[in-house]
Short mmCIF file of C-alpha atoms in Angstrom, two decimals:
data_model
loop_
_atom_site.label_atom_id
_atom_site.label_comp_id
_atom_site.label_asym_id
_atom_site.label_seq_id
_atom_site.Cartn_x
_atom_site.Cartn_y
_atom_site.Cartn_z
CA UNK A 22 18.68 16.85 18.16
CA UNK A 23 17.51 19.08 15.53
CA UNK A 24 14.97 17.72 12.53
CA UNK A 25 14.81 17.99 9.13
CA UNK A 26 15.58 21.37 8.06
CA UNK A 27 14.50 22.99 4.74
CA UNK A 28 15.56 26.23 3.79
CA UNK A 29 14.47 28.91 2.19
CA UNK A 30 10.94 28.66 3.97
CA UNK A 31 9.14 31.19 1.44
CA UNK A 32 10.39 31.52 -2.04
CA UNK A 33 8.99 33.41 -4.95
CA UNK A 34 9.77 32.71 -8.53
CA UNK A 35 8.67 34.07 -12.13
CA UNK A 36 7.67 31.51 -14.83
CA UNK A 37 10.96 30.61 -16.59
CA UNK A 38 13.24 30.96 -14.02
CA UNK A 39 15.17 27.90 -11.76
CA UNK A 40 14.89 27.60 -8.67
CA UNK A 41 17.15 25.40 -5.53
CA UNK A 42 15.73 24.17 -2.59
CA UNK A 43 17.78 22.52 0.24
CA UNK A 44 17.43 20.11 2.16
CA UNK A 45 19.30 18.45 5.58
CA UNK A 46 18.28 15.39 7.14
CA UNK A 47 18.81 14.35 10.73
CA UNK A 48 21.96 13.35 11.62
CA UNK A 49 22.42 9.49 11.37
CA UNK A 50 20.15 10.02 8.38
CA UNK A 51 21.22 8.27 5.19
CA UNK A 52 18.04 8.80 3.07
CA UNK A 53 16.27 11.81 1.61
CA UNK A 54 12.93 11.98 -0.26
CA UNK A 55 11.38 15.32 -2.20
CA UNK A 56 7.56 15.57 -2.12
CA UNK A 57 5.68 18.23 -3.57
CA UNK A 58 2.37 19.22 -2.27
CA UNK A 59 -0.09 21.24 -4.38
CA UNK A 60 -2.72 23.65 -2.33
CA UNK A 61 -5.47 20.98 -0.95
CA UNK A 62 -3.98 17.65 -2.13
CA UNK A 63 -1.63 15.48 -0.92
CA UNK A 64 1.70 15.16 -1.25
CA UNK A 65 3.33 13.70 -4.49
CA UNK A 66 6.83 11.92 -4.36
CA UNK A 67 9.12 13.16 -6.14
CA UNK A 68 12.56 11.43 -5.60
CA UNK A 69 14.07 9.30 -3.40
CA UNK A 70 17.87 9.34 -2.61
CA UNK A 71 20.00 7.26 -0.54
CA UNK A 72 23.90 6.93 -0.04
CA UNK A 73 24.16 9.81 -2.62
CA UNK A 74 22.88 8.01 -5.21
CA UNK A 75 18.91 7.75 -7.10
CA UNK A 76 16.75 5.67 -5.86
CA UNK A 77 13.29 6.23 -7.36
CA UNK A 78 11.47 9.16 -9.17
CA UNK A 79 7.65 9.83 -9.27
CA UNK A 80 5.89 10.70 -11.74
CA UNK A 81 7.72 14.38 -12.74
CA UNK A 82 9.21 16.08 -15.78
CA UNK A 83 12.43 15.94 -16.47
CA UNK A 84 12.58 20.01 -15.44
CA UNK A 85 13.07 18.44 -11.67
CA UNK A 86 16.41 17.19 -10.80
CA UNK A 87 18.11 16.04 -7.58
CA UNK A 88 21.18 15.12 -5.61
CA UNK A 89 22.75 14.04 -2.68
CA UNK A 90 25.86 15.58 -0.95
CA UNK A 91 28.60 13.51 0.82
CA UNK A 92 27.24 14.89 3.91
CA UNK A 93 23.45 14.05 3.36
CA UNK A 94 22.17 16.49 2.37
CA UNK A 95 20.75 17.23 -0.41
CA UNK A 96 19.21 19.80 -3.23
CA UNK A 97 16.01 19.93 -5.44
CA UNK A 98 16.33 21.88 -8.73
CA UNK A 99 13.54 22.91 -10.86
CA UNK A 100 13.92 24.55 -13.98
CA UNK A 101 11.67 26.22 -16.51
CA UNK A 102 8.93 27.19 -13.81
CA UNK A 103 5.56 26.50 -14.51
CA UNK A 104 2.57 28.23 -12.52
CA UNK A 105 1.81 24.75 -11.67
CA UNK A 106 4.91 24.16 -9.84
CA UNK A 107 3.40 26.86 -7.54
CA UNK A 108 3.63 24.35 -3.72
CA UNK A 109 5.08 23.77 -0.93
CA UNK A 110 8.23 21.08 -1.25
CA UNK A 111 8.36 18.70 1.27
CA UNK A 112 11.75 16.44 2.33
CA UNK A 113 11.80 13.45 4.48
CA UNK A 114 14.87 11.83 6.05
CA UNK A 115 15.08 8.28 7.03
CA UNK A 116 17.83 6.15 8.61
CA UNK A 117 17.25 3.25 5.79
CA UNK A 118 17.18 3.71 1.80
CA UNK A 119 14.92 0.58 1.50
CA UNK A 120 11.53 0.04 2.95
CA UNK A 121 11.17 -1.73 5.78
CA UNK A 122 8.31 -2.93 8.47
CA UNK A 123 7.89 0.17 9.94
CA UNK A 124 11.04 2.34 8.89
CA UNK A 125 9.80 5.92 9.40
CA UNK A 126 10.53 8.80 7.83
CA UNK A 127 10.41 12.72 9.48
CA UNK A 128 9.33 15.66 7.45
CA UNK A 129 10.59 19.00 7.17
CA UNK A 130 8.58 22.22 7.37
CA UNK A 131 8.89 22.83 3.94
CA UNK A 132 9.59 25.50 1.28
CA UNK A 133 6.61 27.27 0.35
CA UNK A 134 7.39 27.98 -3.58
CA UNK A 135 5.17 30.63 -5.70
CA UNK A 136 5.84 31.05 -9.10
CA UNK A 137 3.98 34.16 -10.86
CA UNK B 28 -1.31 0.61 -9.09
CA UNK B 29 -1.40 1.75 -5.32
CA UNK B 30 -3.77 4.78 -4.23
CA UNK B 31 -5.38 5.80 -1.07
CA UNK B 32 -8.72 7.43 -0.69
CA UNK B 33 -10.17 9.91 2.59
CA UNK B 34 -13.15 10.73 3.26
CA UNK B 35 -14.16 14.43 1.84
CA UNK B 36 -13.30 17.16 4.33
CA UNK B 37 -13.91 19.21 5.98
CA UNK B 38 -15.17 17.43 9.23
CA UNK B 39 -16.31 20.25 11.86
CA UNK B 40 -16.89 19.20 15.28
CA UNK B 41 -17.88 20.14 18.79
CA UNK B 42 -15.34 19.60 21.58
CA UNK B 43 -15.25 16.02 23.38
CA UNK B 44 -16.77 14.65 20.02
CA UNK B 45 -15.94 11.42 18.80
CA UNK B 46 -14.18 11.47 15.54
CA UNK B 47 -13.85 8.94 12.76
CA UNK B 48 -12.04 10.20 9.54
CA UNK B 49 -12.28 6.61 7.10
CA UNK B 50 -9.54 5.65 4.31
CA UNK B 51 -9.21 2.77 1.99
CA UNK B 52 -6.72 2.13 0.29
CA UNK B 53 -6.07 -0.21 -2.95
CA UNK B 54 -2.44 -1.84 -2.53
CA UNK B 55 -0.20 -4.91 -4.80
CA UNK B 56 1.84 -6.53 -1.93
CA UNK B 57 1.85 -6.14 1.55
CA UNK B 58 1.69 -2.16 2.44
CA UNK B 59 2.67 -0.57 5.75
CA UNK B 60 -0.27 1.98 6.41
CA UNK B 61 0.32 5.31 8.33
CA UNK B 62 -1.64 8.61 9.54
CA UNK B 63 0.39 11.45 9.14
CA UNK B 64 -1.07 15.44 10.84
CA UNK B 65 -0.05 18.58 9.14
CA UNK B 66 -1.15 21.54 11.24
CA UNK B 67 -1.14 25.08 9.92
CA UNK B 68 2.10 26.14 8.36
CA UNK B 69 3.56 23.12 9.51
CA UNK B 70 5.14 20.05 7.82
CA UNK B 71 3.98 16.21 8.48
CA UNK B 72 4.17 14.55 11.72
CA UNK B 73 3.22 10.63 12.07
CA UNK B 74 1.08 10.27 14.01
CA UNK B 75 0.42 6.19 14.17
CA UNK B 76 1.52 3.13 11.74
CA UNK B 77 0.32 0.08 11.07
CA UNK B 78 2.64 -2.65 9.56
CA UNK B 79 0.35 -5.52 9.54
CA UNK B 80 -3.22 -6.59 8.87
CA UNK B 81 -4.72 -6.63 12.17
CA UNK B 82 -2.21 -4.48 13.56
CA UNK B 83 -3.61 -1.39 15.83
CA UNK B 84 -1.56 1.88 15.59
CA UNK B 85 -2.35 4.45 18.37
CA UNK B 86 -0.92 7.50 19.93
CA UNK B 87 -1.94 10.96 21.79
CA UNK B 88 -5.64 9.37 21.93
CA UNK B 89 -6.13 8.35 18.19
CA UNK B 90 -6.44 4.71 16.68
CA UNK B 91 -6.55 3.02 13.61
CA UNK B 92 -6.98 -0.55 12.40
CA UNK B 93 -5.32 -1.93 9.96
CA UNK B 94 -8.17 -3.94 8.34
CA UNK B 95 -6.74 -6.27 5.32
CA UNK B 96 -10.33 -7.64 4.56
CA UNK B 97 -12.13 -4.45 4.34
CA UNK B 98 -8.83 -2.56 2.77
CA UNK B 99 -9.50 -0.08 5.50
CA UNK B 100 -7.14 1.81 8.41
CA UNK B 101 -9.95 4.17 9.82
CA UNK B 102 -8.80 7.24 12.17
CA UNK B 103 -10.61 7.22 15.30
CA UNK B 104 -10.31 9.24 18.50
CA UNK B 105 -13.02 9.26 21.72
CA UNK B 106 -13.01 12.88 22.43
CA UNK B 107 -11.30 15.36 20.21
CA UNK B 108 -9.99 18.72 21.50
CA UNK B 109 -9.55 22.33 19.65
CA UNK B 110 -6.11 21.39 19.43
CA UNK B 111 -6.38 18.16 17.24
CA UNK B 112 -7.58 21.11 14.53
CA UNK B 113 -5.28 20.03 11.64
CA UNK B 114 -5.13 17.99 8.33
CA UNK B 115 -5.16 14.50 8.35
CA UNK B 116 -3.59 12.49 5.68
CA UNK B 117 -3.84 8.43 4.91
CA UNK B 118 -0.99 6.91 3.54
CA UNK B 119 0.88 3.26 2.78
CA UNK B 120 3.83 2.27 1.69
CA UNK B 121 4.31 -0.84 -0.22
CA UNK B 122 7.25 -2.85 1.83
CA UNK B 123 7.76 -5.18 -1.61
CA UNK B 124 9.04 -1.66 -3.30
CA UNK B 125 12.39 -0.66 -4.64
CA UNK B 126 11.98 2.98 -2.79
CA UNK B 127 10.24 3.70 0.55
CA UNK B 128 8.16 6.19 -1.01
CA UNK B 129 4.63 7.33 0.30
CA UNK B 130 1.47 7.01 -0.98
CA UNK B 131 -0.94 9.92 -0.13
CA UNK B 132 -4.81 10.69 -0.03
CA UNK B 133 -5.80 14.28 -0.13
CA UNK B 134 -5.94 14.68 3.61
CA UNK B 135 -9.38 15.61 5.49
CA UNK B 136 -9.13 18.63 7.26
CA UNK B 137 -10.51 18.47 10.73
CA UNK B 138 -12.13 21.47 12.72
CA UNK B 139 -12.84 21.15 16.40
CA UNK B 140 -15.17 23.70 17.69
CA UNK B 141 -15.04 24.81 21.64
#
């Protein structure tokens, strides 16, 4: 069965500009959460969706947006780049929207995002 | 609020070396604790979880604790190889929450020497 898959893997971006990332989970999946990790930290949770609809949001302007598609999967919008917003974008899939003793959730490779 | 904290990378070692990467972590409620591997130009892989104080978490030869008095979950592993070169990351996830986000450290990057 295939993973989570992320595309594009490379993306780069001027300040000002939008960007899109995507995002499918494995199938059976019925949760998807965005992380973005900055060069040498760890990642920082972004959003959390589940059955299409919002279930939590870290700690991010409101330049980053999200949603879920009937089929899963789902899309990460970020408008106005920043330099800072310079990462890679992590998703996770998991089978459950609510946390759980020992629900796990599988990463995808990423999109590696540079904004000049 | 919830945060975890590594130890300061990066840890070099010799082949066969024991390894101990440590992480505390400061939690409300009763977290599930994990150790997740990113190697290069890769995404994150679990590698154990803990769900549990008391609970051990192993796989592929590592090993962690989950140590409720001590607010530890310690990565350990008998004898590492050049493959195990990667970045490890702590993390929990507090099981009380509305979301089943992660909590991350900043990951200690581990290089094993032949």
């Amino acid at each position: 069965d295939a993973g989570v898959t992320q595309s594009p893997t490379h993306l780069i971006k001027t300040r000002g500009q939008h960007v899109t990332l995507r995002c499918s989970p494995i199938s059976g999946h019925k949760s998807v959460s965005w992380y973005q990790q900055v060069l040498g930290q760890g990642p920082q949770f972004i959003f959390q969706y589940y059955e299409k609809e919002e279930r939590g949001r870290g700690n991010f302007p409101d330049r980053f947006s999200a949603r879920q598609f009937p089929n899963y999967s789902s899309e990460l919008n970020v408008n106005a780049l920043l330099l800072g917003d310079s990462a890679l974008y992590l998703c996770a899939s998991s089978l459950s929207g609510y946390p759980g003793q020992g629900i796990e959730q599988y990463f995808g490779p990423g999109t590696r995002l540079t904004v000049t | 609020g919830n945060s975890v904290t590594q130890m300061e990378g990066p840890v070099t070692l010799s082949e066969e070396a024991f390894l101990t990467i440590n992480c505390t972590y400061t939690a409300t409620g009763y977290p599930s604790l994990f150790w997740y591997v990113q190697y290069p130009g890769e995404g994150l892989q679990l590698l154990l979880k803990a769900t549990k104080a008391d609970d051990k978490g192993s796989n592929k030869g590592f090993e962690a604790t989950y140590r409720k008095e001590t607010t530890s979950f310690h990565l350990e592993k008998g004898s590492v190889q050049v493959s195990d070169s990667a970045v490890y990351f702590c993390a929990l996830r507090n099981e009380g929450g509305a979301t089943n986000k992660l909590i991350f450290g900043t990951g200690t990057l581990l290089a094993v020497q032949p």
